[in-house]
Coordinates of C-alpha atoms in Angstrom, one line a residue:
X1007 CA 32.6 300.8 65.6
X1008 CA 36.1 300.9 64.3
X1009 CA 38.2 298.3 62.9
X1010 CA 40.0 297.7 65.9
X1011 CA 36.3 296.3 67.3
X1012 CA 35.8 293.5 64.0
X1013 CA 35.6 290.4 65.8
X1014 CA 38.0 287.7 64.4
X1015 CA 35.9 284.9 61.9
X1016 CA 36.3 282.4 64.1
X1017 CA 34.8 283.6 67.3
X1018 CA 31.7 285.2 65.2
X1019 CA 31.4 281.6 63.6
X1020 CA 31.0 280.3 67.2
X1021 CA 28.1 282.5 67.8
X1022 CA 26.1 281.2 64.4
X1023 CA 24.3 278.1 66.4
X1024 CA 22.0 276.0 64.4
X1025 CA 24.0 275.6 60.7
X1026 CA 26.8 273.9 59.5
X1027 CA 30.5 274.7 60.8
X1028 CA 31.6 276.0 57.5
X1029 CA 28.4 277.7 56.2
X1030 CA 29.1 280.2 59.4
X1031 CA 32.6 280.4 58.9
X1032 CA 31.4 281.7 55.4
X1033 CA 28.8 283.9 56.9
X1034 CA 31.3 285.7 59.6
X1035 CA 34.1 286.2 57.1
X1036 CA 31.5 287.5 54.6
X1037 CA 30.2 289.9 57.5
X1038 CA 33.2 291.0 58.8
X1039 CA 34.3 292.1 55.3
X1040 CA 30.8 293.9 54.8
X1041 CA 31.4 295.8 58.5
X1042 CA 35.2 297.0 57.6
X1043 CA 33.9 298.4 54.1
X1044 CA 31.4 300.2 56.0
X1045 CA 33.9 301.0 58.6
X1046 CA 36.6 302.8 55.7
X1047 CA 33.8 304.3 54.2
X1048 CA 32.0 306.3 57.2
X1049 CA 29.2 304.2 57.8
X1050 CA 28.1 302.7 61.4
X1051 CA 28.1 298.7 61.3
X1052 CA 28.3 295.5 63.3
X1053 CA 29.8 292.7 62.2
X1054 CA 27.8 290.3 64.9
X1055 CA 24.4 292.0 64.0
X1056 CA 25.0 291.1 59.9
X1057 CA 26.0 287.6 61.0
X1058 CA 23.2 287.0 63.1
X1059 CA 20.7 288.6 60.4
X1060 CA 21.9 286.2 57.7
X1061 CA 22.1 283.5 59.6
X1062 CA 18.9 284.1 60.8
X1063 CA 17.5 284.0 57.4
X1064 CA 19.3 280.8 56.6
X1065 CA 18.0 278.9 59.5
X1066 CA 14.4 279.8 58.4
X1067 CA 15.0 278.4 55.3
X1068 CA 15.6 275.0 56.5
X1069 CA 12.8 273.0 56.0
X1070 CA 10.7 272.4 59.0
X1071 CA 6.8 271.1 59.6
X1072 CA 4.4 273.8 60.7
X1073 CA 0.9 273.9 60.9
X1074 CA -1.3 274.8 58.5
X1075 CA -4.4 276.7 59.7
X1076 CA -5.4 278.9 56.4
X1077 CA -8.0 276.1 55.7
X1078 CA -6.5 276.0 52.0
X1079 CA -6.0 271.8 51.9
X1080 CA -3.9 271.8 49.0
X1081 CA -1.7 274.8 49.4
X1082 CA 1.5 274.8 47.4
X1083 CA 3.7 277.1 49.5
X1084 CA 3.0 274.5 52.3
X1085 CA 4.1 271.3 50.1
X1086 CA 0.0 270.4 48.9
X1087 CA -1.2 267.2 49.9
X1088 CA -0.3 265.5 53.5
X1089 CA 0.9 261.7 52.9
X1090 CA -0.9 259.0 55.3
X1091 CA 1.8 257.8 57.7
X1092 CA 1.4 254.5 56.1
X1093 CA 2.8 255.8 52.7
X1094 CA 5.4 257.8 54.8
X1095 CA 5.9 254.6 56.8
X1096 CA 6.8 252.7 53.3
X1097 CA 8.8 255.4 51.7
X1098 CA 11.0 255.8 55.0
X1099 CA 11.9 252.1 54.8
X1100 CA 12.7 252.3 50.8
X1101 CA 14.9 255.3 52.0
X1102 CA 16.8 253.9 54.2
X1103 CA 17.1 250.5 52.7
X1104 CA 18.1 248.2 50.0
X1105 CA 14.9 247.1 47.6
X1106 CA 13.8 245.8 44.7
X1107 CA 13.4 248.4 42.9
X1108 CA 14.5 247.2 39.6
X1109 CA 14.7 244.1 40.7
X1110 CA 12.9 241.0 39.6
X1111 CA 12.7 238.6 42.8
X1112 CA 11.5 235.6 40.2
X1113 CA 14.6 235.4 38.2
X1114 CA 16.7 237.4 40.4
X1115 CA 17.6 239.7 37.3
X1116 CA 16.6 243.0 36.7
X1117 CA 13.1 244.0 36.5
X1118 CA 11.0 246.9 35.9
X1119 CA 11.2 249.9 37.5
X1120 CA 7.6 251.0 39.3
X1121 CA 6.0 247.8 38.2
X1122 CA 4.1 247.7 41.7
X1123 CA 2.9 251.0 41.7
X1124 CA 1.7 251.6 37.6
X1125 CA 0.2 248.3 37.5
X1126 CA -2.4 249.7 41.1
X1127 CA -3.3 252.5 39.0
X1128 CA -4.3 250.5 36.0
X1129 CA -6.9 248.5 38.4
X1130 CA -7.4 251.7 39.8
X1131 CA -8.3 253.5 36.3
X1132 CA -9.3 250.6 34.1
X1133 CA -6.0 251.9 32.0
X1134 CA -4.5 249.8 29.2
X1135 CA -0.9 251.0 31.2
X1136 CA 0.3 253.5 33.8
X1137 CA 3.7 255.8 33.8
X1138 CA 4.7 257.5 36.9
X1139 CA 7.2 260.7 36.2
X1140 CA 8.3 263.6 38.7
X1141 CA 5.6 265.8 38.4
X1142 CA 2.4 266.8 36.1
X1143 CA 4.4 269.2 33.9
X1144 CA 7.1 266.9 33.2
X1145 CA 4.0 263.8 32.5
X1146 CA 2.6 267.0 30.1
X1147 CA 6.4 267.3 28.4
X1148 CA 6.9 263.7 27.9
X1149 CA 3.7 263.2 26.3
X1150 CA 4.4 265.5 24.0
X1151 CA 8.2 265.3 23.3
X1152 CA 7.3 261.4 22.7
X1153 CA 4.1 261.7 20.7
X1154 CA 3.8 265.3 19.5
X1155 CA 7.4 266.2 18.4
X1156 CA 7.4 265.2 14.9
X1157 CA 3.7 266.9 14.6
X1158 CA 1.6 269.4 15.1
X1159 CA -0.3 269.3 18.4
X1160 CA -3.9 270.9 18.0
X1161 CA -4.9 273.1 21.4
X1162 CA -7.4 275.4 22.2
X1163 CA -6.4 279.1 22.4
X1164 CA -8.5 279.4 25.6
X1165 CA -6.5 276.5 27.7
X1166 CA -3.0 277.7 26.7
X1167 CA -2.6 278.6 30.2
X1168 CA -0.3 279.8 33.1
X1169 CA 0.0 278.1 36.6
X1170 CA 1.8 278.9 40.1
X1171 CA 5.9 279.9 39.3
X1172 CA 5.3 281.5 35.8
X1173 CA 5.2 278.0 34.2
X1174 CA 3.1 278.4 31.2
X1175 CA 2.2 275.9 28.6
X1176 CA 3.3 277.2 24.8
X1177 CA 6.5 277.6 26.4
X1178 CA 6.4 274.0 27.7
X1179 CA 5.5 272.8 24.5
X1180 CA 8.2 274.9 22.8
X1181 CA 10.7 272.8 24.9
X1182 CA 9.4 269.8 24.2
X1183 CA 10.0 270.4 20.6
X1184 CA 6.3 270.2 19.4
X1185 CA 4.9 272.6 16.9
X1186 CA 1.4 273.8 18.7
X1187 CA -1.3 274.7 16.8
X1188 CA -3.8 277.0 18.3
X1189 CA -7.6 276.6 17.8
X1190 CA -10.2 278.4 18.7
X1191 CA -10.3 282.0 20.6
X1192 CA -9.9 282.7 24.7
X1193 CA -13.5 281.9 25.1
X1194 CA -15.0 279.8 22.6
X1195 CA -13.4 277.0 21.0
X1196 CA -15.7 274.4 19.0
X1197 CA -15.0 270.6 18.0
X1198 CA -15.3 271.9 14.5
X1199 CA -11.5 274.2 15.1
X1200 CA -10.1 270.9 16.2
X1201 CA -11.1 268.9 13.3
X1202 CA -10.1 272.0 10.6
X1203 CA -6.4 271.3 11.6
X1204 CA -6.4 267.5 13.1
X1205 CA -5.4 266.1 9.2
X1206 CA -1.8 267.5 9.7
X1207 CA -1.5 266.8 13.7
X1208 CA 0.4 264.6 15.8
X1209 CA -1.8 265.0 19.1
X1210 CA -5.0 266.4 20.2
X1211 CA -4.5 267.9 23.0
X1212 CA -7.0 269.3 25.9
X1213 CA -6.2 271.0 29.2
X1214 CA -8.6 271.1 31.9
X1215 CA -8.5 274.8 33.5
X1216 CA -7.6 273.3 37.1
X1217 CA -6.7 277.2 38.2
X1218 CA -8.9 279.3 36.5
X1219 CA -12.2 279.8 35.2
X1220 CA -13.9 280.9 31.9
X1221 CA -17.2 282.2 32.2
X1222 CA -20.0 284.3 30.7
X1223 CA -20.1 283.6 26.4
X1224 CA -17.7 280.6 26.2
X1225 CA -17.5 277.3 24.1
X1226 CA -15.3 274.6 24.5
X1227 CA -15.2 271.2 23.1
X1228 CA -15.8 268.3 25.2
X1229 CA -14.0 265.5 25.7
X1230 CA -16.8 262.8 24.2
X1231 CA -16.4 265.3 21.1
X1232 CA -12.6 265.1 20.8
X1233 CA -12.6 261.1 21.4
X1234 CA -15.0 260.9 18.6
X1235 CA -13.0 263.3 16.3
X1236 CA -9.6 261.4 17.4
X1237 CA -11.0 257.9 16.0
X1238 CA -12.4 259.8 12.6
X1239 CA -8.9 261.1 11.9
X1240 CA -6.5 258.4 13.8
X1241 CA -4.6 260.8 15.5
X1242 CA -4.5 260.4 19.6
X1243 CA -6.2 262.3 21.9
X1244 CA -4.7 263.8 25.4
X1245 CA -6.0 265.1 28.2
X1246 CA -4.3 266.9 31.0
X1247 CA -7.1 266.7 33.5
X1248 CA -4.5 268.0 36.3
X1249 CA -6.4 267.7 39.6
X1250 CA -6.2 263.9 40.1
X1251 CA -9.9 263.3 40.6
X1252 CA -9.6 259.4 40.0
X1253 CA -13.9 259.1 39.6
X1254 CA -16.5 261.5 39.3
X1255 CA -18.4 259.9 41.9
X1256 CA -16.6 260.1 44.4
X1257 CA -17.9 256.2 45.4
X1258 CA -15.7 257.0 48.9
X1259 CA -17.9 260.0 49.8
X1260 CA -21.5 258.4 51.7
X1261 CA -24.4 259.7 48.9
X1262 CA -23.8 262.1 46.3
X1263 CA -20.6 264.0 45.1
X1264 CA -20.3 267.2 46.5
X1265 CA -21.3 270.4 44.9
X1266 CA -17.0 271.3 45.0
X1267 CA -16.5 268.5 42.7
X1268 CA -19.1 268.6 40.0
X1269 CA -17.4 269.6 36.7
X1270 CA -14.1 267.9 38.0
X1271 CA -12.9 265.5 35.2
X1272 CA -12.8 262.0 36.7
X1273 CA -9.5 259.9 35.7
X1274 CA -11.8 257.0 35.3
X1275 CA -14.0 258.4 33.1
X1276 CA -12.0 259.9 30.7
X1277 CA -10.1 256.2 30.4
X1278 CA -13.6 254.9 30.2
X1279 CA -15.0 257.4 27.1
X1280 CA -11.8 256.2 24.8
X1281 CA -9.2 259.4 25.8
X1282 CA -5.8 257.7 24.5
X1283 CA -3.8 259.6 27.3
X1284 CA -4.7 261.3 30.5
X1285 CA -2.4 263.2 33.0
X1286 CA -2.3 264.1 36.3
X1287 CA -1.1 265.0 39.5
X1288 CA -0.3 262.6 42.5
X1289 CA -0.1 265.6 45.3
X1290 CA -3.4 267.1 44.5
X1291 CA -6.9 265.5 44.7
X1292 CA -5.3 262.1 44.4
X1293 CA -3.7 262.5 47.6
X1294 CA -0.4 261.3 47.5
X1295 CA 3.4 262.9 46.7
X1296 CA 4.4 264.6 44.2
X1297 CA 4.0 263.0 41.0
X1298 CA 2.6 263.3 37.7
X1299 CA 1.0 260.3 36.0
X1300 CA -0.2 259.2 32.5
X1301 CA -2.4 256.2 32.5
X1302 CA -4.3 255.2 28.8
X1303 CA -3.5 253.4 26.1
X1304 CA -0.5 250.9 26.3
X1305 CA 0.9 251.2 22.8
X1306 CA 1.5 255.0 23.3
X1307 CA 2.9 255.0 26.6
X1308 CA 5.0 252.3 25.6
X1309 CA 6.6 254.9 23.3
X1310 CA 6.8 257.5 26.1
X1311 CA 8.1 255.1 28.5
X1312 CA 11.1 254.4 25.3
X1313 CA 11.8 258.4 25.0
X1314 CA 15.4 259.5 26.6
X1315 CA 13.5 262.1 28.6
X1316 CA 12.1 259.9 30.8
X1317 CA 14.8 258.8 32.5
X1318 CA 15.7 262.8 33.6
X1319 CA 12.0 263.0 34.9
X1320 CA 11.9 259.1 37.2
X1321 CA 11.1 259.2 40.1
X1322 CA 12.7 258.1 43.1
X1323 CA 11.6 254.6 45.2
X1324 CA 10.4 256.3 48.1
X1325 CA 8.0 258.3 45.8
X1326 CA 7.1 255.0 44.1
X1327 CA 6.6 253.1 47.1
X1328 CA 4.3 256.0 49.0
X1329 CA 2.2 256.3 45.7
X1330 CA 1.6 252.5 45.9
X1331 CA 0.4 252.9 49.3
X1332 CA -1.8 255.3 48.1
X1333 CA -3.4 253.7 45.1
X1334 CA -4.0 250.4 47.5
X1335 CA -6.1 252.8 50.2
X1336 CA -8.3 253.8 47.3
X1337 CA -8.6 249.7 45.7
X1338 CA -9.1 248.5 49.2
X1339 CA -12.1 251.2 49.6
X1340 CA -10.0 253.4 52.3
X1341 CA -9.6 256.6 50.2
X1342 CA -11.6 258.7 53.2
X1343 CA -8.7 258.3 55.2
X1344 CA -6.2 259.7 52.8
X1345 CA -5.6 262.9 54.8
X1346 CA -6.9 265.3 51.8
X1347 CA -10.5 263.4 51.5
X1348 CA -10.6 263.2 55.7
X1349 CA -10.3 267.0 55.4
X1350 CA -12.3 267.8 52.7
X1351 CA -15.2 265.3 53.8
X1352 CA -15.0 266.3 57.7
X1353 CA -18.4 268.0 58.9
X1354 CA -18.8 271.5 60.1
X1355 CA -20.3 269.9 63.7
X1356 CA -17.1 268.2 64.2
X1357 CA -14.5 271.7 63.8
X1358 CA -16.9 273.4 65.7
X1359 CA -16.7 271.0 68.1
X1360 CA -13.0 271.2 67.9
X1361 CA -12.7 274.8 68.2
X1362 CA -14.9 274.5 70.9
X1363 CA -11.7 272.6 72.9
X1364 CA -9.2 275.2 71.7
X1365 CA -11.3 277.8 73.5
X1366 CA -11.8 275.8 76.6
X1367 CA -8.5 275.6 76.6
X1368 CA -8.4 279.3 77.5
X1369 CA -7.8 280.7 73.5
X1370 CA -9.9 284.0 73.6
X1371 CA -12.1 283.8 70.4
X1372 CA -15.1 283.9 68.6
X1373 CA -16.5 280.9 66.1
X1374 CA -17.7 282.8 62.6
X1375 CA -18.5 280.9 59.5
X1376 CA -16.8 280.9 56.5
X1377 CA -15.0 278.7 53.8
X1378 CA -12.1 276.8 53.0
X1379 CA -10.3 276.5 50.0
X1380 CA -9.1 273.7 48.0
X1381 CA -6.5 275.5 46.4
X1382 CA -3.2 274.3 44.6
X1383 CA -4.6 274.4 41.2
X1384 CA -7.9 272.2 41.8
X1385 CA -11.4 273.2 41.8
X1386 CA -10.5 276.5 41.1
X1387 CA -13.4 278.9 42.8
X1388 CA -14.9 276.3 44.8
X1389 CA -15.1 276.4 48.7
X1390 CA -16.3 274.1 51.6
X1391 CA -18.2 275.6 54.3
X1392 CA -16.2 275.7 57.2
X1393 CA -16.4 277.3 60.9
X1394 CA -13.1 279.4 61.5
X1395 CA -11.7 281.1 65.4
X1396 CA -11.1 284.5 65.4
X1397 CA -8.3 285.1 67.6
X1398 CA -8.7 287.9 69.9
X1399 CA -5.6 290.1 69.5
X1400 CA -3.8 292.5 66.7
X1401 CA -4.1 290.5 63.9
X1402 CA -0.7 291.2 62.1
X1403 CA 1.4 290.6 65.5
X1404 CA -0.3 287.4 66.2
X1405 CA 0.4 286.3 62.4
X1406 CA 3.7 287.1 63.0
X1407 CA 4.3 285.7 66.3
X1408 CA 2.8 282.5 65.2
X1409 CA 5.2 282.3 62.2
X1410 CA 8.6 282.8 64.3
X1411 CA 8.2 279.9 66.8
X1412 CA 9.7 276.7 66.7
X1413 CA 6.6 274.5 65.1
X1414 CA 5.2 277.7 63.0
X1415 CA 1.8 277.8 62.6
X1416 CA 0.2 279.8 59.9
X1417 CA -3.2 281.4 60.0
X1418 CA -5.1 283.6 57.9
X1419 CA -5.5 287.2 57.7
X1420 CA -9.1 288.5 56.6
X1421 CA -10.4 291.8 57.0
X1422 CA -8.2 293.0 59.6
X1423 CA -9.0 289.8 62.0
X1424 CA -6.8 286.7 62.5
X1425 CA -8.1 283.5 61.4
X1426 CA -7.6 279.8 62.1
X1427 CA -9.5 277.7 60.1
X1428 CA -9.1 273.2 61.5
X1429 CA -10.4 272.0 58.4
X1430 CA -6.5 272.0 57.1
X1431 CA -5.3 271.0 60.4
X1432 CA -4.8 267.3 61.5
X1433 CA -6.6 266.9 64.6
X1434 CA -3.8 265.1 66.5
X1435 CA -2.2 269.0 66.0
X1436 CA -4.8 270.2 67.5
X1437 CA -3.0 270.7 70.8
X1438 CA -0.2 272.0 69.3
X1439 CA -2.4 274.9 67.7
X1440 CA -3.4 275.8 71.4
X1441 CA 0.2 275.8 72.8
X1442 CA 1.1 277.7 70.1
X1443 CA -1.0 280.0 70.2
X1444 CA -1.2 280.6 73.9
X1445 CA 2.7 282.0 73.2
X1446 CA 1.9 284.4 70.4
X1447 CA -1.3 285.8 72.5
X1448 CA 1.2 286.1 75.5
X1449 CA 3.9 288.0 73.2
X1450 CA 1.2 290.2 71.9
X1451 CA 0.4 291.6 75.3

């Protein structure tokens, strides 16, 4: 190429389908100047072939739905929990339109915002009050910038822990302002640590490993112990319990929990046993959008709910809204058909039985057992059971075939085989996972 051959920005910004107008104009002008460097200094390049490549990478970026067929029902790449389309439904309409938001239809003044929503999850958790904030670290941050700051806040060594995006908690705490006071080694940590350093402290302050486990010679104290040492020495007692498991027994699930959830703090519980604060998630076992959520004593999350932080870390009516919708499918005893527990709870007969069609439907394949993951920081090391297709083909073509069409679908890759695993899938995809991959096996050959 020389640089009589540079095409001019504006017919290389025609070419750049699929973005905005002035984003390619950008891209093209941006190429063209890489191509004539390259040009003046020897080197072979084309302008049209850098456009394409970075626009390319642009329009991938974009968010669109895929499928998710790893069989991890809470995976955080993907966006964790699906919503039910009736919270969707809700949140679309308090997106689109005007609401009362903050608005008190009684007195036609202004009211409280998320009123609606906090008040379900006190009936929900038998809570004194509720506060809904953007996400569980921020609930974590608020809780301590409001309560902790002017304290020390007593943790165990061992739970001082690091999740998904390098977020760890001492450096959390730093921000929040709060001096932390560590208790305790990695792997034992008795009630008898908390209480040597409670006198001075602001907040006690537990965190449930909802990513990792400690095993072999451990110790920690539980939660009965720390409610009992929090009364003895009046200073409150938090929990960050993470997951979102509103009850331990699971009264939605037919018989007794399953083995995935014993050892999974229930929200319920803890409110129940005298914890002053508990934290969680709304995206993960809960089953609803993002959101993080403190729900406990009313006198201390008045004072959390008065901090200037929580106004940066509100969240937006739609979120509000969808919650709501969630909290009422749980009071109303509809929880198994929040998408997360119809997942979870669905039996192995019935994805055989549906990988059974996606074969008929001419997918070459065999059925193998194996097991789904939770994932997303929940249950960490516990599986369900779960019947998976191996697609006949080369494994890392049809992973990347599947990946680069227009509803992507995304499989698993285990042992050299390629994987597709319903239990994460809504069934009303599962068409969708056929067509799709009927294309990738016909660009593999």
């Amino acid at each position: 190429m020389t640089l009589r051959d540079l095409p001019s920005v504006d017919a290389l910004a025609k070419q750049l389908a699929g973005i905005p107008r002035l984003v390619a104009t950008e891209i093209a002008r941006a190429s063209i100047a890489e191509a004539r460097q390259a040009v003046l200094d020897g080197r072979d390049a084309d302008a049209t072939t850098i456009a394409a490549t970075e626009a390319g990478r642009l329009r991938r970026a974009k968010f669109r739905p895929l499928i998710n067929a790893t069989g991890v029902l809470l995976h955080t790449n993907l966006g964790r929990a699906p919503v039910h389309d009736e919270a969707v439904a809700v949140a679309a309409v308090a997106t689109r339109s005007y609401g009362n938001l903050e608005f008190d239809l009684d007195t036609g003044g202004r009211g409280g915002r998320g009123t609606y929503a906090q008040e379900l999850l006190v009936a929900l958790t038998g809570a004194e009050s509720a506060l809904i904030v953007n996400n569980n670290a921020a609930a974590l941050l608020m809780t301590l910038a409001a309560i902790g700051k002017t304290g020390g806040v007593v943790v165990s060594r061992g739970e001082l822990i690091e999740i998904g995006g390098s977020y760890r908690l001492p450096e959390l705490m730093e921000a929040s302002g709060a001096r932390m006071v560590e208790v305790g080694t990695t792997n034992r940590t008795r009630i008898a640590d908390y209480a040597a350093r409670a006198a001075d402290a602001n907040l006690l302050l537990k965190v449930h490993p909802s990513n990792y486990r400690v095993v072999g010679f451990t110790e920690s104290a539980t939660s009965n112990q720390l409610v009992e040492l929090s009364e003895q020495v009046h200073v409150p007692y938090a929990y960050d319990v993470g997951s979102g498991l509103i009850d331990e027994s699971s009264p939605w699930i037919a018989g007794p929990p399953p083995a995935w959830l014993l050892g999974e703090p229930g929200v319920r519980q803890e409110v129940e046993r005298g914890t002053d604060l508990t934290m969680f998630s709304g995206d993960k076992l809960f089953g609803g959008p993002q959101a993080g959520i403190i729900v406990g004593n009313g006198d201390l999350i008045k004072q959390i709910k008065g901090h200037p932080l929580a106004r940066a870390v509100r969240v937006p009516g739609p979120t509000l809204a969808a919650l709501a919708v969630i909290a009422e499918m749980y009071l109303d005893g509809r929880a198994l058909e929040i998408p997360f527990w119809s997942m979870a709870t669905a039996t192995y007969e019935a994805l055989e039985a549906r990988l059974a069609a996606v074969i008929d439907a001419g997918i070459e394949g065999t059925v193998i057992g194996s097991e789904s993951l939770l994932g997303a920081g929940s249950v960490p090391g516990m599986s369900v059971p779960s019947p998976v297709l191996h697609v006949t083909g080369p494994a890392d073509q049809l992973w990347a075939e599947s990946l680069g069409l227009e509803r992507p679908l995304v499989g698993r890759r285990e042992a050299g085989n390629f994987l597709i695993d319903l239990r994460s899938v809504d069934p009303a995809d599962d068409e969708v996972v056929v067509s799709t991959l009927r294309t990738a096996v016909a660009s593999c050959q």
